[in-house]
Coordinates of C-alpha atoms and ligand atoms in Angstrom, one line a residue:
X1389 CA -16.5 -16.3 18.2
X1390 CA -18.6 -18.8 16.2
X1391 CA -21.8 -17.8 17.5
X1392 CA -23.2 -17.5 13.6
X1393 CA -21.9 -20.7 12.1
X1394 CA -23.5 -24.3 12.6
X1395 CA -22.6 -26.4 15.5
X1396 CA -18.7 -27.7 14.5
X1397 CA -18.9 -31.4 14.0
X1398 CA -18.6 -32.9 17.4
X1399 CA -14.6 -34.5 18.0
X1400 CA -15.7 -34.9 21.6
X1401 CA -18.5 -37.5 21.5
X1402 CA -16.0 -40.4 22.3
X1403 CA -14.7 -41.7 25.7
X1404 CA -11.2 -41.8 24.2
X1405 CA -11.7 -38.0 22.3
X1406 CA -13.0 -36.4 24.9
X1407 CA -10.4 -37.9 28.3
X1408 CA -7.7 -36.6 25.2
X1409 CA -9.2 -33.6 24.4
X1410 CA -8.5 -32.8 28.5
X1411 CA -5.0 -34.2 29.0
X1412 CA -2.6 -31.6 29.6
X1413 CA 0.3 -32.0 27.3
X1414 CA 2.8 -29.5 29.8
X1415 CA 2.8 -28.1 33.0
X1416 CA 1.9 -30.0 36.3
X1417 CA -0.8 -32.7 36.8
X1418 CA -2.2 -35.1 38.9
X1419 CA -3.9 -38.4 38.8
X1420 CA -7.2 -39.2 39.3
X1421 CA -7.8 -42.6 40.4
X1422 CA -11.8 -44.8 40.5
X1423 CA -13.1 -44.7 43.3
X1424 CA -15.1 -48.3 42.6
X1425 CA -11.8 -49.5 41.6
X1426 CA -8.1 -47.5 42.3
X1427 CA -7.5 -47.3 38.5
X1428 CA -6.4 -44.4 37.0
X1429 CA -9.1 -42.3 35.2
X1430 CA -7.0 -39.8 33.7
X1431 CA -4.6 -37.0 34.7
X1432 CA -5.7 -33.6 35.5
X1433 CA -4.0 -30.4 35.5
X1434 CA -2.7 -28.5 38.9
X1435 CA -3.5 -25.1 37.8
X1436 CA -1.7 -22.2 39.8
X1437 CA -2.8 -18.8 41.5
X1438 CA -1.7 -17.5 38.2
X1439 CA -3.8 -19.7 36.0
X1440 CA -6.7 -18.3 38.1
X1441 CA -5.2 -14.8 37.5
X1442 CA -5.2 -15.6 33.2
X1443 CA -8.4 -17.4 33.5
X1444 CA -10.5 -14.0 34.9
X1445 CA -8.7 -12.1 32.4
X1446 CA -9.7 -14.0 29.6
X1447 CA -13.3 -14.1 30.8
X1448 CA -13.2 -10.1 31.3
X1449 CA -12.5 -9.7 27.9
X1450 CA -14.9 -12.2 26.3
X1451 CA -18.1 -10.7 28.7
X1452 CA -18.9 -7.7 27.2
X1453 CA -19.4 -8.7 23.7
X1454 CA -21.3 -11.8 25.1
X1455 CA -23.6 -9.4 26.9
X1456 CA -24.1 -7.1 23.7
X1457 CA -25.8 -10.1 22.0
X1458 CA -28.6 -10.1 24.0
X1459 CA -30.8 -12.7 25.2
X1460 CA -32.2 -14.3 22.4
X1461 CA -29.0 -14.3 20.6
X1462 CA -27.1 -15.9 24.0
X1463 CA -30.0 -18.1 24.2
X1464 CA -29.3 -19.1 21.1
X1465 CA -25.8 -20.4 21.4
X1466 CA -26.8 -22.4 24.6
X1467 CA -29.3 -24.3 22.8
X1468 CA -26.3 -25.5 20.3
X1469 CA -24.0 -26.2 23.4
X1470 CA -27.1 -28.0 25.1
X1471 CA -27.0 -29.9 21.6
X1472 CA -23.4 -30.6 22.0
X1473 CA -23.5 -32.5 25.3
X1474 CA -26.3 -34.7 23.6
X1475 CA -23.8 -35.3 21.0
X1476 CA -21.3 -36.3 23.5
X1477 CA -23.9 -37.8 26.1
X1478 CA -22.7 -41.3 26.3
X1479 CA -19.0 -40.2 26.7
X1480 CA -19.5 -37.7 29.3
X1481 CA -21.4 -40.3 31.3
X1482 CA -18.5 -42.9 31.1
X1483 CA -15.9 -40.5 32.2
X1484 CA -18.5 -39.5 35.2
X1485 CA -19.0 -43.1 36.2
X1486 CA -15.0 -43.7 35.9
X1487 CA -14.4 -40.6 38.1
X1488 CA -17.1 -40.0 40.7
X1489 CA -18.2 -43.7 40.8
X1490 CA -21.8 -43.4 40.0
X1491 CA -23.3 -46.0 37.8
X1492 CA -24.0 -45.7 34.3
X1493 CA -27.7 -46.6 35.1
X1494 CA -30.4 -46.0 37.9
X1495 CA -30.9 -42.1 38.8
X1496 CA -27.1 -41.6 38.1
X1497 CA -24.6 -41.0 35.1
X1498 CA -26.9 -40.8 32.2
X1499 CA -29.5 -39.3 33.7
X1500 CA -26.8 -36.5 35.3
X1501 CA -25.7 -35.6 31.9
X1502 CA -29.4 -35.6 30.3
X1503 CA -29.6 -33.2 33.1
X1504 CA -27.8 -31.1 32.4
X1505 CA -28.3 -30.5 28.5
X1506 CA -32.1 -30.4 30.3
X1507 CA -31.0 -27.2 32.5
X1508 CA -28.9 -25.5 29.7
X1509 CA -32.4 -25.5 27.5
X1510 CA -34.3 -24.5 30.0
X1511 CA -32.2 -21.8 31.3
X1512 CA -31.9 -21.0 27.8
X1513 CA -35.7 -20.5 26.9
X1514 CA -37.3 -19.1 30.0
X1515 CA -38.7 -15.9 29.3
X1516 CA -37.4 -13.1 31.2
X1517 CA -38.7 -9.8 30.2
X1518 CA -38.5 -6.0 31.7
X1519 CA -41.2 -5.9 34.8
X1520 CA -43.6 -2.6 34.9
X1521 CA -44.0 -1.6 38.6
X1522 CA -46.4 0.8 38.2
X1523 CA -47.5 2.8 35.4
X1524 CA -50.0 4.8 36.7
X1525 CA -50.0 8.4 34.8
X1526 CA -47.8 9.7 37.4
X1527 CA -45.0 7.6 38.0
X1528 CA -43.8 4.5 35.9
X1529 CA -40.8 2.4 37.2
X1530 CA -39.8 -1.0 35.5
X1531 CA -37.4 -3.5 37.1
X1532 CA -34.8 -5.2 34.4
X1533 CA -31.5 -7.4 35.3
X1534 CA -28.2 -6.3 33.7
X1535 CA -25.2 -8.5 33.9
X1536 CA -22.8 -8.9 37.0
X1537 CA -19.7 -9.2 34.9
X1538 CA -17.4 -12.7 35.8
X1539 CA -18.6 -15.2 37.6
X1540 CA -17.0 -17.6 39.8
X1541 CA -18.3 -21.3 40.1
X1542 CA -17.3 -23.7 43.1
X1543 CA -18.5 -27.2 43.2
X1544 CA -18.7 -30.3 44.8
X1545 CA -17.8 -33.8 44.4
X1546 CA -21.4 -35.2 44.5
X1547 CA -23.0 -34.1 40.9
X1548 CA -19.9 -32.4 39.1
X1549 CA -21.5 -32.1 35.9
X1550 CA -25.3 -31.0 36.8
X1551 CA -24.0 -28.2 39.6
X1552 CA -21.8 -27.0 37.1
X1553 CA -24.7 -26.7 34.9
X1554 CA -26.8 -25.2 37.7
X1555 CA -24.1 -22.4 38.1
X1556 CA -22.6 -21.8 34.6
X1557 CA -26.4 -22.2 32.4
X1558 CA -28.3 -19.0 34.3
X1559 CA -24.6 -17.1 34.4
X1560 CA -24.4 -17.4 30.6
X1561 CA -27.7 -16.2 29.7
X1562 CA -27.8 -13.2 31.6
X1563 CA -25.1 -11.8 29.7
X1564 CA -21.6 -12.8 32.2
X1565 CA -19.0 -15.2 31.8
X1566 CA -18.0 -17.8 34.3
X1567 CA -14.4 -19.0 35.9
X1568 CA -15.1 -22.6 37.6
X1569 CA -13.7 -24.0 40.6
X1570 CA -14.6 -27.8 40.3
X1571 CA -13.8 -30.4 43.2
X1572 CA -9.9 -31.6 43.3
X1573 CA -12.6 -34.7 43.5
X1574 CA -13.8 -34.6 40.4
X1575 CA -11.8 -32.0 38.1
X1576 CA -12.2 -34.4 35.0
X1577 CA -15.9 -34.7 34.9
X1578 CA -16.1 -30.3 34.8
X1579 CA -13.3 -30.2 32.2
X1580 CA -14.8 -32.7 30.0
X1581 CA -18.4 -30.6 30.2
X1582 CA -16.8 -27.4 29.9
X1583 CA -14.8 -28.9 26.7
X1584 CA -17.6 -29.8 24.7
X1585 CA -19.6 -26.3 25.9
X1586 CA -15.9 -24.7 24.4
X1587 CA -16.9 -26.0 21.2
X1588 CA -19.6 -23.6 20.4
X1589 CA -18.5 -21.1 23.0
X1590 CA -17.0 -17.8 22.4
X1591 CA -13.8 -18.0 23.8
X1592 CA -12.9 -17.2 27.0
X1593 CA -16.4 -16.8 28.4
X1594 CA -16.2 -20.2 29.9
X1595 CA -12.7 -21.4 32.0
X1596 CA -11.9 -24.2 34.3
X1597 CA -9.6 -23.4 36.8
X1598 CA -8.7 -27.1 38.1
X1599 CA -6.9 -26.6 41.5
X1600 CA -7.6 -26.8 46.0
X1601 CA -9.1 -24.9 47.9
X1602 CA -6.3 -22.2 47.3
X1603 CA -7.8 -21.7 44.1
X1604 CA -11.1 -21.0 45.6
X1605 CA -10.4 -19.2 48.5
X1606 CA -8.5 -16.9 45.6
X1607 CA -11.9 -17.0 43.3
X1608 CA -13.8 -15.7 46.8
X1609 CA -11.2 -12.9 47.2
X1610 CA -10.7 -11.5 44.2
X1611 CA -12.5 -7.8 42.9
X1612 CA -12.7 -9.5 39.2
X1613 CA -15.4 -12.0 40.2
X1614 CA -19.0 -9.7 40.7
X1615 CA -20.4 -13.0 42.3
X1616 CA -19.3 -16.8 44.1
X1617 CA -22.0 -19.2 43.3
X1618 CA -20.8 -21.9 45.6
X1619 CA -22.6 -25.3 46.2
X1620 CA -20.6 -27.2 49.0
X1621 CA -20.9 -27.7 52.6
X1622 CA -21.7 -25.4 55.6
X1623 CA -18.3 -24.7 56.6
X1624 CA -16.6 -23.9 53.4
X1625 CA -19.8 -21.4 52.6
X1626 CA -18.7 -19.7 55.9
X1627 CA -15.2 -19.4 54.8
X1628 CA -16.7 -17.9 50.9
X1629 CA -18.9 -15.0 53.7
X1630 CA -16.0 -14.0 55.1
X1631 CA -13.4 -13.4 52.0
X1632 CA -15.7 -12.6 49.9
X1633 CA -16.6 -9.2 52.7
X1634 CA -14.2 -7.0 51.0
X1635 CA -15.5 -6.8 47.8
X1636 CA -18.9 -7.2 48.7
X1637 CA -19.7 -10.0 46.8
X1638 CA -23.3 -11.2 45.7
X1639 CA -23.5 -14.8 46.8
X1640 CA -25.7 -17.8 46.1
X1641 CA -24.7 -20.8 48.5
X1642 CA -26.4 -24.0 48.2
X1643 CA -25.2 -25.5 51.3
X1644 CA -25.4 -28.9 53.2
X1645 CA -28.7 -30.4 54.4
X1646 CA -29.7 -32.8 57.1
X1647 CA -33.3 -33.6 55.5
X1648 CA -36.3 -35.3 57.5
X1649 CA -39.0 -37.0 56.2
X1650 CA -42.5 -37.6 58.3
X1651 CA -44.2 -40.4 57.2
X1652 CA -48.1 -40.1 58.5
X1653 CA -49.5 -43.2 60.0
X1654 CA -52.2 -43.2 57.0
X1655 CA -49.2 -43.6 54.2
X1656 CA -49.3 -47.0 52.6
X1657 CA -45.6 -48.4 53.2
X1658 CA -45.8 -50.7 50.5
X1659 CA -46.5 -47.8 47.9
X1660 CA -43.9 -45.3 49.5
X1661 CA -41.4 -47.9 50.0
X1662 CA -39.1 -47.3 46.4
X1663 CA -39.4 -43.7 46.7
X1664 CA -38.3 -43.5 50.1
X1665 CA -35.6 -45.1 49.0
X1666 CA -34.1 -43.4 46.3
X1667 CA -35.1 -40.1 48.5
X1668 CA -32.4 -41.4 50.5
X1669 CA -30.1 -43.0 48.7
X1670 CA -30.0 -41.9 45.6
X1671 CA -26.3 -40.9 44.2
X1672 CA -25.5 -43.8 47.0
X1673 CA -26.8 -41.0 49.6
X1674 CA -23.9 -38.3 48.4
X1675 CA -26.8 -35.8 47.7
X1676 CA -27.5 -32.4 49.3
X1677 CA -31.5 -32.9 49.6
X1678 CA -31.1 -36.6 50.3
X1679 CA -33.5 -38.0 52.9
X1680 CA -31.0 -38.3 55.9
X1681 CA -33.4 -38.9 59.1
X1682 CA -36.5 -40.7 58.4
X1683 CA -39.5 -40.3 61.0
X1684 CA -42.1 -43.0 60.8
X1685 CA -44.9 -43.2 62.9
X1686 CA -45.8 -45.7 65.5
X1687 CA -48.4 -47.7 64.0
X1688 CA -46.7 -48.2 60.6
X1689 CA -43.2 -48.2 61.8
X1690 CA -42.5 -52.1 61.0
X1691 CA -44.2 -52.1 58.3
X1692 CA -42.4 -49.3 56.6
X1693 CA -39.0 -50.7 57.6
X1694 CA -40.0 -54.3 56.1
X1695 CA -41.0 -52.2 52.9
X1696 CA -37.7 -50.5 53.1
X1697 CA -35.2 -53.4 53.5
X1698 CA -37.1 -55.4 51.4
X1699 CA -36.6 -52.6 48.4
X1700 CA -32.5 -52.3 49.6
X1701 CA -32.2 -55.7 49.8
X1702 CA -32.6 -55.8 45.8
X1703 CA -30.6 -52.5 44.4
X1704 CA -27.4 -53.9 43.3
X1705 CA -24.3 -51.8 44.2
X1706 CA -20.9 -51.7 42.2
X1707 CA -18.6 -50.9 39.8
X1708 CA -20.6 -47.8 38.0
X1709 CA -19.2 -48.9 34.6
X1710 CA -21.4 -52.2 35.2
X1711 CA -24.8 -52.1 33.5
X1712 CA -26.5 -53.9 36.4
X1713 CA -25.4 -51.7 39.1
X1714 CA -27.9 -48.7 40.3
X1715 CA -25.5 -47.7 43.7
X1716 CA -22.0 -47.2 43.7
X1717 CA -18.8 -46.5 46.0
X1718 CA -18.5 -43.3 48.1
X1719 CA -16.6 -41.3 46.0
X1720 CA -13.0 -40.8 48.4
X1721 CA -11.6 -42.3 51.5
X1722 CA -12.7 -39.5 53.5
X1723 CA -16.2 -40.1 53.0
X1724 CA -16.1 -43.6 52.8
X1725 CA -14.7 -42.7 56.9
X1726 CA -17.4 -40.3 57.7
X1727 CA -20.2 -42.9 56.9
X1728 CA -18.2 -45.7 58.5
X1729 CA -17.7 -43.6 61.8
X1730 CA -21.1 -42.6 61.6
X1731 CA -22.9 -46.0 61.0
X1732 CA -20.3 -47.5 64.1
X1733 CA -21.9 -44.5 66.8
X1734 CA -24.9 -45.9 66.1
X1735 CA -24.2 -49.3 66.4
X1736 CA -22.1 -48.7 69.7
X1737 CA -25.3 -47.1 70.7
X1738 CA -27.8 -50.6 70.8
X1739 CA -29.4 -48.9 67.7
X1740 CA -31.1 -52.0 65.3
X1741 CA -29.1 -52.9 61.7
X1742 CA -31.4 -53.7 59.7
X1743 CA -30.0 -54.3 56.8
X1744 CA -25.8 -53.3 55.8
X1745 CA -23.5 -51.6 58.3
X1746 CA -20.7 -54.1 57.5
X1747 CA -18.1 -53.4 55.1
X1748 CA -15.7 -55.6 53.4
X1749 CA -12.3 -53.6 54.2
X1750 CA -10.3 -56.1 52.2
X1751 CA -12.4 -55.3 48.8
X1752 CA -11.2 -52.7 46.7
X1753 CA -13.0 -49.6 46.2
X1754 CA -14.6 -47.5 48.5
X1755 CA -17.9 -49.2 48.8
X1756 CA -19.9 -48.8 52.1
X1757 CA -23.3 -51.7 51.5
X1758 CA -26.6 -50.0 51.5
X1759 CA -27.4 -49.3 55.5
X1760 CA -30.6 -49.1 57.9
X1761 CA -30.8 -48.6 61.0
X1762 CA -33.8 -48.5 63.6
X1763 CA -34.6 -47.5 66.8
X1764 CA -32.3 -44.7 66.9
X1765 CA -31.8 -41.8 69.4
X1766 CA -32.3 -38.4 68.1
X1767 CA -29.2 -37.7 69.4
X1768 CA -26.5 -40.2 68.2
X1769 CA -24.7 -38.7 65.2
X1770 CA -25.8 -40.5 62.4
X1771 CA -28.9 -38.5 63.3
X1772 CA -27.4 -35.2 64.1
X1773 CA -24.7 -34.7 61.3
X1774 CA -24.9 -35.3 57.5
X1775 CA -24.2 -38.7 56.9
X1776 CA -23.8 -38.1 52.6
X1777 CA -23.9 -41.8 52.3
X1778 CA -25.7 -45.0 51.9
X1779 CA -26.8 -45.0 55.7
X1780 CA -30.0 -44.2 56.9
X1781 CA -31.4 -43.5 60.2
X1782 CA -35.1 -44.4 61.0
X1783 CA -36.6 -42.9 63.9
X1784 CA -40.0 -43.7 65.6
X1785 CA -42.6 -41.1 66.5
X1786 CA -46.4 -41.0 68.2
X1787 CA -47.0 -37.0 68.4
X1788 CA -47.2 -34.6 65.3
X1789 CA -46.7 -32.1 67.2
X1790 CA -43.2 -33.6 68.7
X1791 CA -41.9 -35.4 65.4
X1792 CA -41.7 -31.3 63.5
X1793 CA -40.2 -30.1 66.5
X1794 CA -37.6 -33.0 65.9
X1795 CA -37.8 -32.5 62.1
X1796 CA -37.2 -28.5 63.0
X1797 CA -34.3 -29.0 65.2
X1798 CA -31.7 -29.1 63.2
X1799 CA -29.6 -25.9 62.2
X1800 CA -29.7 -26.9 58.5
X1801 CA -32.8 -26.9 56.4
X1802 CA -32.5 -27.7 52.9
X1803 CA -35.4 -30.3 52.3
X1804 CA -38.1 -32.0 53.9
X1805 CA -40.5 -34.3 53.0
X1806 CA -44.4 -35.6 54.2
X1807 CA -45.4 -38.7 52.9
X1808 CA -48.9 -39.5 53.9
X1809 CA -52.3 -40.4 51.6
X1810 CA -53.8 -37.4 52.4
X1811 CA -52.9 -34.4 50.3
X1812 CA -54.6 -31.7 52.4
X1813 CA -53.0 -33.1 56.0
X1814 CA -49.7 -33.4 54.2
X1815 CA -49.1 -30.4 52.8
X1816 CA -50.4 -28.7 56.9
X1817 CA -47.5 -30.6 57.6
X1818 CA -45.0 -29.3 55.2
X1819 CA -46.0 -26.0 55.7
X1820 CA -44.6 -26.1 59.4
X1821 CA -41.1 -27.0 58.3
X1822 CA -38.7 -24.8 58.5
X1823 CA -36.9 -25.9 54.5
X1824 CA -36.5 -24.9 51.4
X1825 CA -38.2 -27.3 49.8
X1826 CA -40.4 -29.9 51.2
X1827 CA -41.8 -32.9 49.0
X1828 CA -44.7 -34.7 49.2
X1829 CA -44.8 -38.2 48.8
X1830 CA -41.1 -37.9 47.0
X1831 CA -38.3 -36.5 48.6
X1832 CA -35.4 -34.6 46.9
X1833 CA -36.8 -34.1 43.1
X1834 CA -35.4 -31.2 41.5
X1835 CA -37.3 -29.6 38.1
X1836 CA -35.9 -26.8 35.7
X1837 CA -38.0 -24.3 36.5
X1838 CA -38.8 -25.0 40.6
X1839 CA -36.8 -22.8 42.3
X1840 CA -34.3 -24.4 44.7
X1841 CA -32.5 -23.1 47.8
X1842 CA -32.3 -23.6 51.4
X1843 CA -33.2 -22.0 54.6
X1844 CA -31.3 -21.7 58.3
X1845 CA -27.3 -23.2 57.8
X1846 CA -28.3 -24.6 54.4
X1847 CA -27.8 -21.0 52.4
X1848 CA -29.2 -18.7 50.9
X1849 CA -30.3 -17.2 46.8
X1850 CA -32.5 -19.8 45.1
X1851 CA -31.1 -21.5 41.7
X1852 CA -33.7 -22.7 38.5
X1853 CA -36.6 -20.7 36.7
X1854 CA -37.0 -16.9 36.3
X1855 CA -35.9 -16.2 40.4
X1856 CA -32.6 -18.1 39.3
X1857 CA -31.9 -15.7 36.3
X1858 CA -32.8 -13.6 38.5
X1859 CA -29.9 -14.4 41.2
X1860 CA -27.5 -14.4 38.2
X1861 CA -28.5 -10.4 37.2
X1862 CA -27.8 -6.9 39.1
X1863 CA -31.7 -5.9 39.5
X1864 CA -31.9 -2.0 38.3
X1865 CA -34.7 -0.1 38.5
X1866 CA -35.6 2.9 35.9
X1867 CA -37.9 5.6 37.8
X1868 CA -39.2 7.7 35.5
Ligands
NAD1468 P1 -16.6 -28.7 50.2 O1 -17.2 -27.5 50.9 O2 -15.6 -29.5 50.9 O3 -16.0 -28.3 48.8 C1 -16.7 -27.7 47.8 C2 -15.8 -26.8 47.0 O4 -15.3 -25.7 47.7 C3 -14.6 -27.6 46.4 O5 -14.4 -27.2 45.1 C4 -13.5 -27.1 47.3 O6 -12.2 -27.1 46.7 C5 -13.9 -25.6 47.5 N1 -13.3 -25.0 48.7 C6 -12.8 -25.5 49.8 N2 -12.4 -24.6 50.6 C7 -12.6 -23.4 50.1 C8 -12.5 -22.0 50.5 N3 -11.9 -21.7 51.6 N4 -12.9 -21.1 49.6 C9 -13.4 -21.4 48.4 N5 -13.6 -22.6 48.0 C10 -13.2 -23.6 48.8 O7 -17.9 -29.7 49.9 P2 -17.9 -31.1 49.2 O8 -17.4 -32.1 50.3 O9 -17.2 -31.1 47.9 O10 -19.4 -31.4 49.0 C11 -20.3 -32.0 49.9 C12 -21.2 -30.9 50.6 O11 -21.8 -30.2 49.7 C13 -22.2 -31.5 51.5 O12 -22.3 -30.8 52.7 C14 -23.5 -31.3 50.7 O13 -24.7 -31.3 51.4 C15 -23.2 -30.0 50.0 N6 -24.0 -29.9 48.8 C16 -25.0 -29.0 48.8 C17 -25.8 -28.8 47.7 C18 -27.0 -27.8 47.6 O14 -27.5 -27.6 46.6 N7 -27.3 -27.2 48.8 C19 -25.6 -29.6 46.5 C20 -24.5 -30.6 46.6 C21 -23.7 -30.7 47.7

């Protein structure tokens, strides 16, 4: 435990340190390759069903003394592991880049690991005190939060590093300790996080169990884990329901989205023309509340696609490791086939290219150029699935009334967005649909302390702020 000394001098702030510090030196591994590239990134270990097994041990031991030091004390230490990934920041970024393809620059690598020391301290300081119900001579009952116990953490591919954060940051500060389940897509990116959190963490509290879905499906299942915080798609948070039933399992799930965006026929296209962009595409479009169907009406409809290519046309996609670059590669084959598949229905379909939809297949890398396509039917695929790419569809509309029921009828709702110069209309808008979130004038912008979550097919709990402490506590009331 080193929760009293000063932060250990950092051995993890360089690229070559830290990819060392994660190398296994026995048991099984297994490459990781670059998606922008086919080179090897590093090796990663293939952990076992019994790994999992010594990983919720270890964290069963290490929780109770972790949640006798209270919440300033915890708070404490997250601040100096918050400090840590600062001290590492530019390494952590360069492994990212290497293994999940994002660039270095543009809303990407650095900004994903500023990110996360970002979540860490805010997760850290936000006040979260014992609430009075009533107190009113006769009866006084307070609500407080105690700690689950272990906590499981799955993840995606998209944004290793800041879900992690997401999960393990509230986890820690309400007193539990975490077992996490990173991608088999990006398993170096978590272990290199998790490292440089290990130097100031007690031991054991925090564990990476680097492994398939077998190794989640055996987090879900097993009575050691009090709650799955699981960010992936739909169908896998099905799967986590069902096998987490037995044990009755609390659950957050931060599934997948299919967000619209209304654009009013008062919005300026000029002025929404970058951020409609990056609401779609940043991460290269591999982002849950990415803008994924974009409805623009009538009377502005050319003008906002001219806007929109013309902003495309100049973001420079490549190699992450390339300052220049602010798009990348999909970040696996499969993906990279999705989008590909997707993009081709639509062309089959008459739909209008307006800018990308033709790879280079001879290249290397998985890269997939910037795509948008017009006059689209509502029901051709790109439309109706979740495209998690660089592909976006834009749909024309003349009734408000018909473009939310086409906004509505999907059976995920994570985010939304109305972009329009007219605060008061907007936001009538955004109250009628049926998302978590929906933005205005911005689509997909996440903050510390806004709580996050989705509605329908896209899950349910909220992460960030006091509700997701909240999420990460058993609520107990005291009557009396
Ligand atoms: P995925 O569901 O394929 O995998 C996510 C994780 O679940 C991986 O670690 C995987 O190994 C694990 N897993 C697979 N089967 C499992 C099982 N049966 N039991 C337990 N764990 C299992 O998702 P992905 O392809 O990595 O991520 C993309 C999806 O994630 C998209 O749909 C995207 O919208 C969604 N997503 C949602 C959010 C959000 O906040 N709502 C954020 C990021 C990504």
């Amino acid at each position: 435990m080193t929760t009293n000394d000063t932060l250990a001098t950092p051995t993890l702030d360089t690229y070559d340190g830290l990819l060392a510090a994660i190398t296994p030196s026995a048991g099984e591994t297994r490459e990781v390759l670059d998606p922008a590239t086919g080179a090897v990134v590093g090796l990663a270990p293939v952990h076992t069903v019994d790994d999992l097994e010594a990983a919720i041990t270890a964290a069963t031991l290490a929780q109770p003394a972790w949640a006798a030091l209270g919440h300033e004390a915890r708070s404490a230490v997250m601040v100096r592991a918050a400090d840590a990934i600062d001290a590492a920041s530019e390494a952590l970024a360069q492994l990212l880049s290497r293994e999940q393809g994002k660039p270095l620059n543009g809303p990407n690598a650095r900004f994903e690991v500023g990110g996360a020391s970002a979540w860490l301290r805010t997760a850290a300081a936000t006040p979260l005190d014992s609430e009075v119900l009533i107190d009113d001579g006769t009866t006084h009952a307070a609500i407080t939060y105690r700690p689950i116990g272990v906590v499981g953490a799955i993840g995606p591919w998209n944004w290793p590093m800041m879900i992690s954060i997401w999960q393990i940051a509230p986890a820690l500060r309400m007193g539990n300790a975490v077992v996490v389940k990173p991608s088999e897509y990006t398993p170096l990116s978590v272990l290199a996080l998790v490292a440089v959190l290990n130097q100031v963490l007690p031991e054991g509290l925090v564990t990476v169990v680097s492994g398939g879905r077998a190794i989640g499906a055996g987090l879900a299942v097993h009575p050691g884990i009090g709650k799955v915080m699981f960010t992936g798609s739909t169908a896998t948070g099905k799967a986590i329901i069902k096998s987490s039933a037995d044990t009755v399992k609390r659950l957050t799930l931060e599934l997948g989205g299919n967000d619209a965006g209304i654009v009013l026929p008062d919005a300026d296209p000029e002025a929404i023309a970058e951020g409609l962009f990056w609401g779609a595409f940043i991460n290269t479009g591999q982002t849950c509340a990415a803008l994924k169907r974009l409805y623009v009406h009538d009377d502005i409809y050319d003008a906002v696609c001219d806007a929109l290519t013309a902003v495309a046309a100049k973001m420079p996609m490549g190699v992450g490791t390339d300052e220049s670059n602010v798009l990348g590669p999909l970040q696996n084959k499969a993906q990279f086939d999705i989008v590909a598949g997707l993009v081709q229905s639509a062309k089959d379909s008459g739909a209008r290219v307006l800018i990308g939809g033709n790879p280079d297949l001879a290249a290397p890398g998985f890269f997939y150029p910037t795509t948008l396509i017009a006059d689209i039917d509502d029901d051709n695929p790109l439309v109706r699935e979740e495209q998690f790419g660089p592909a976006l569809p834009i749909m024309r509309y003349t009734d408000l009334e018909d473009v939310i029921a086409r906004a509505n009828s999907v059976d995920v709702g994570l985010g939304g967005s109305v972009w329009s110069s007219d605060l008061v209309a907007a936001r009538a808008v955004a109250a009628r649909l049926d998302t978590g979130t929906v933005w205005i004038n911005a689509h997909g912008a996440v903050h510390p302390m806004i709580p996050f979550g989705g509605s329908k097919q896209s899950g349910y709990g909220l992460e960030f702020g006091v509700e997701g402490l909240k999420a990460l506590g058993v609520p107990q009331v005291i009557n009396g």
